Coordinates of N, CA and C and ligand atoms in Angstrom, one line a residue:
M1 N 26.6 6.4 12.9 CA 26.3 6.1 11.6 C 25.4 7.1 11.0
P2 N 25.6 7.6 9.8 CA 24.7 8.6 9.2 C 23.4 8.0 8.9
K3 N 22.4 8.8 9.0 CA 21.0 8.4 8.7 C 20.6 8.7 7.3
K4 N 19.9 7.9 6.7 CA 19.4 8.2 5.3 C 18.3 9.2 5.4
R5 N 17.4 9.1 6.4 CA 16.4 10.1 6.5 C 16.3 10.6 7.9
K6 N 16.1 11.9 8.0 CA 16.1 12.5 9.4 C 15.0 11.9 10.3
N7 N 13.9 11.6 9.7 CA 12.8 11.1 10.5 C 12.6 9.6 10.5
S8 N 13.6 8.9 9.9 CA 13.6 7.4 9.7 C 12.4 7.0 8.9
G9 N 11.8 7.8 8.1 CA 10.7 7.5 7.3 C 9.4 7.5 8.0
K10 N 9.4 8.0 9.2 CA 8.1 8.1 10.0 C 7.6 9.5 10.1
N11 N 6.4 9.6 10.6 CA 5.8 10.9 10.8 C 6.3 11.5 12.1
K12 N 5.9 12.7 12.5 CA 6.4 13.3 13.7 C 5.9 12.7 14.9
S13 N 4.6 12.2 14.9 CA 4.0 11.8 16.2 C 4.7 10.6 16.8
G14 N 4.9 9.5 16.1 CA 5.6 8.4 16.6 C 4.8 7.5 17.5
K15 N 3.7 8.0 18.0 CA 2.9 7.2 18.9 C 1.6 6.8 18.3
D16 N 1.7 6.2 17.1 CA 0.5 5.9 16.3 C 0.3 4.4 16.3
G17 N 1.0 3.6 17.0 CA 0.8 2.2 17.0 C 1.4 1.5 15.8
F18 N 1.2 0.2 15.8 CA 1.7 -0.6 14.7 C 0.7 -1.3 13.9
V19 N 1.0 -1.5 12.6 CA 0.1 -2.3 11.7 C 0.9 -3.5 11.3
Q20 N 0.2 -4.5 10.8 CA 0.9 -5.7 10.3 C 1.0 -5.7 8.8
C21 N 2.2 -6.0 8.3 CA 2.4 -6.1 6.9 C 1.6 -7.2 6.3
A22 N 0.9 -6.9 5.1 CA 0.0 -7.9 4.5 C 0.8 -9.0 3.8
K23 N 2.1 -8.8 3.6 CA 2.9 -9.8 2.8 C 3.7 -10.6 3.8
C24 N 4.5 -10.0 4.7 CA 5.4 -10.8 5.5 C 5.0 -10.8 6.9
G25 N 4.0 -10.0 7.3 CA 3.5 -10.1 8.7 C 4.3 -9.3 9.7
R26 N 5.3 -8.6 9.3 CA 6.0 -7.8 10.2 C 5.2 -6.7 10.8
A27 N 5.5 -6.3 12.1 CA 4.8 -5.2 12.7 C 5.5 -3.9 12.3
V28 N 4.8 -3.0 11.7 CA 5.4 -1.7 11.2 C 4.7 -0.6 11.8
P29 N 5.5 0.5 12.2 CA 4.8 1.7 12.7 C 3.8 2.2 11.6
R30 N 2.7 2.6 12.0 CA 1.6 3.0 11.1 C 2.0 4.2 10.2
S31 N 2.8 5.1 10.7 CA 3.2 6.2 9.9 C 4.3 5.9 8.9
K32 N 4.9 4.7 9.1 CA 6.0 4.3 8.2 C 5.5 3.4 7.1
A33 N 4.4 2.6 7.4 CA 3.9 1.6 6.5 C 3.2 2.3 5.3
K34 N 3.2 1.6 4.2 CA 2.6 2.0 3.0 C 1.2 1.4 2.8
R35 N 0.2 2.2 2.7 CA -1.1 1.6 2.5 C -1.6 1.6 1.1
I36 N -2.1 0.5 0.7 CA -2.6 0.4 -0.7 C -4.1 0.0 -0.6
T37 N -4.9 0.8 -1.4 CA -6.3 0.5 -1.4 C -6.7 -0.1 -2.8
K38 N -7.3 -1.2 -2.8 CA -7.7 -1.9 -4.1 C -9.1 -2.1 -4.1
R39 N -9.7 -2.1 -5.3 CA -11.1 -2.5 -5.5 C -11.1 -3.9 -6.0
V40 N -11.6 -4.8 -5.2 CA -11.6 -6.2 -5.6 C -12.9 -6.8 -6.0
R41 N -12.9 -7.8 -6.8 CA -14.2 -8.4 -7.2 C -14.7 -9.3 -6.1
I42 N -16.0 -9.4 -6.0 CA -16.5 -10.2 -4.9 C -16.7 -11.7 -5.5
A43 N -17.1 -11.8 -6.7 CA -17.3 -13.1 -7.3 C -16.2 -13.5 -8.3
E44 N -16.1 -14.7 -8.7 CA -15.2 -15.2 -9.7 C -15.4 -14.5 -11.0
P45 N -14.4 -14.2 -11.8 CA -14.6 -13.5 -13.1 C -15.7 -14.1 -14.0
Q46 N -15.7 -15.4 -14.1 CA -16.7 -16.0 -15.0 C -18.1 -15.9 -14.5
I47 N -18.2 -16.1 -13.2 CA -19.6 -16.0 -12.6 C -20.0 -14.5 -12.7
E48 N -19.1 -13.6 -12.5 CA -19.4 -12.2 -12.6 C -19.9 -11.8 -14.0
R49 N -19.2 -12.3 -15.0 CA -19.5 -12.1 -16.4 C -21.0 -12.6 -16.7
E50 N -21.3 -13.8 -16.2 CA -22.6 -14.3 -16.5 C -23.7 -13.5 -15.8
L51 N -23.4 -13.1 -14.6 CA -24.3 -12.3 -13.8 C -24.6 -10.9 -14.5
R52 N -23.4 -10.4 -15.0 CA -23.6 -9.1 -15.7 C -24.4 -9.2 -17.0
Q53 N -24.2 -10.3 -17.7 CA -25.0 -10.5 -18.9 C -26.5 -10.7 -18.6
A54 N -26.7 -11.2 -17.4 CA -28.1 -11.4 -16.9 C -28.7 -10.1 -16.4
G55 N -27.9 -9.1 -16.3 CA -28.4 -7.8 -16.0 C -28.2 -7.4 -14.5
A56 N -27.3 -8.1 -13.8 CA -27.1 -7.8 -12.4 C -26.0 -6.7 -12.4
I57 N -26.0 -5.9 -11.4 CA -25.0 -4.9 -11.1 C -24.3 -5.4 -9.8
L58 N -23.0 -5.7 -10.0 CA -22.2 -6.3 -8.9 C -21.3 -5.2 -8.3
P59 N -21.4 -5.1 -7.0 CA -20.5 -4.1 -6.3 C -19.1 -4.7 -6.2
R60 N -18.2 -3.8 -6.0 CA -16.8 -4.2 -5.8 C -16.4 -3.8 -4.4
A61 N -15.8 -4.7 -3.7 CA -15.3 -4.4 -2.3 C -14.0 -3.6 -2.3
T62 N -13.9 -2.7 -1.4 CA -12.6 -2.0 -1.2 C -11.8 -2.7 -0.1
R63 N -10.6 -3.0 -0.5 CA -9.7 -3.7 0.5 C -8.4 -2.9 0.6
S64 N -8.1 -2.5 1.8 CA -6.8 -1.7 2.0 C -5.8 -2.6 2.7
M65 N -4.6 -2.6 2.3 CA -3.6 -3.4 2.8 C -2.4 -2.5 3.2
W66 N -1.7 -2.9 4.3 CA -0.5 -2.2 4.7 C 0.7 -3.0 4.4
Y67 N 1.7 -2.3 3.9 CA 3.0 -3.0 3.6 C 4.1 -2.4 4.3
C68 N 5.1 -3.2 4.7 CA 6.3 -2.7 5.3 C 7.1 -2.1 4.1
V69 N 8.2 -1.3 4.4 CA 8.9 -0.7 3.4 C 9.6 -1.7 2.5
S70 N 10.1 -2.8 3.1 CA 10.8 -3.8 2.3 C 9.9 -4.4 1.2
C71 N 8.7 -4.8 1.7 CA 7.7 -5.5 0.8 C 7.2 -4.5 -0.2
A72 N 7.0 -3.2 0.2 CA 6.5 -2.2 -0.7 C 7.5 -2.0 -1.9
V73 N 8.8 -2.0 -1.5 CA 9.8 -1.8 -2.6 C 9.9 -3.0 -3.4
H74 N 9.9 -4.2 -2.8 CA 10.0 -5.4 -3.5 C 8.8 -5.6 -4.5
G75 N 7.6 -5.2 -4.0 CA 6.4 -5.4 -4.9 C 6.1 -4.2 -5.7
H76 N 7.1 -3.3 -5.9 CA 6.9 -2.1 -6.8 C 5.7 -1.2 -6.4
V77 N 5.4 -1.3 -5.1 CA 4.3 -0.4 -4.6 C 4.9 1.1 -4.5
V78 N 6.1 1.2 -4.1 CA 6.8 2.5 -4.1 C 8.2 2.2 -4.8
N79 N 8.7 3.2 -5.4 CA 10.0 3.1 -6.1 C 11.1 3.8 -5.3
I80 N 12.3 3.3 -5.5 CA 13.5 3.9 -4.8 C 13.7 5.2 -5.6
R81 N 13.9 6.3 -4.8 CA 14.0 7.6 -5.4 C 15.5 8.1 -5.2
S82 N 15.9 9.0 -6.0 CA 17.2 9.5 -5.9 C 17.3 10.4 -4.7
D83 N 18.6 10.7 -4.3 CA 18.8 11.5 -3.1 C 18.1 12.8 -3.1
S84 N 18.1 13.5 -4.2 CA 17.4 14.8 -4.3 C 15.9 14.7 -4.4
N85 N 15.5 13.6 -5.0 CA 14.0 13.4 -5.2 C 13.4 13.0 -3.9
R86 N 14.2 12.4 -3.0 CA 13.7 11.9 -1.7 C 13.2 13.0 -0.8
K87 N 13.7 14.3 -1.1 CA 13.2 15.4 -0.3 C 11.8 15.8 -0.6
N88 N 11.3 15.4 -1.8 CA 10.0 15.7 -2.2 C 9.0 15.1 -1.3
K89 N 8.1 15.9 -0.6 CA 7.2 15.4 0.4 C 5.8 15.1 -0.2
D90 N 5.7 15.2 -1.6 CA 4.4 15.0 -2.2 C 4.0 13.5 -2.0
R91 N 2.7 13.3 -2.1 CA 2.2 12.0 -2.0 C 2.8 11.1 -3.1
L92 N 3.2 9.9 -2.7 CA 3.8 9.0 -3.7 C 2.7 8.4 -4.5
R93 N 3.0 8.1 -5.7 CA 2.1 7.5 -6.7 C 1.0 8.4 -7.0
Ligands
ZN1 ZN1 6.5 -6.9 4.7

């Protein structure tokens, strides 16, 4: 069967262990999984607004999540690229 990608979407090493998908829980090779880093609020929005009005400076936590390819495509984390565009090795997004 022909392969869509020469490296099956993974890095060269292949011995980098597995991570768990944040959405479906599937074990994905670390080099294949898509990592998303988000800045999330610590408090509820209304409480945060009140605290900010009172003069408090609230930090935002950084949370990174790993997604399997299926969930990343389904959740529009990455987009499906054309055959020629797929050769582009630049960082996505
Ligand atoms: Zn998943």
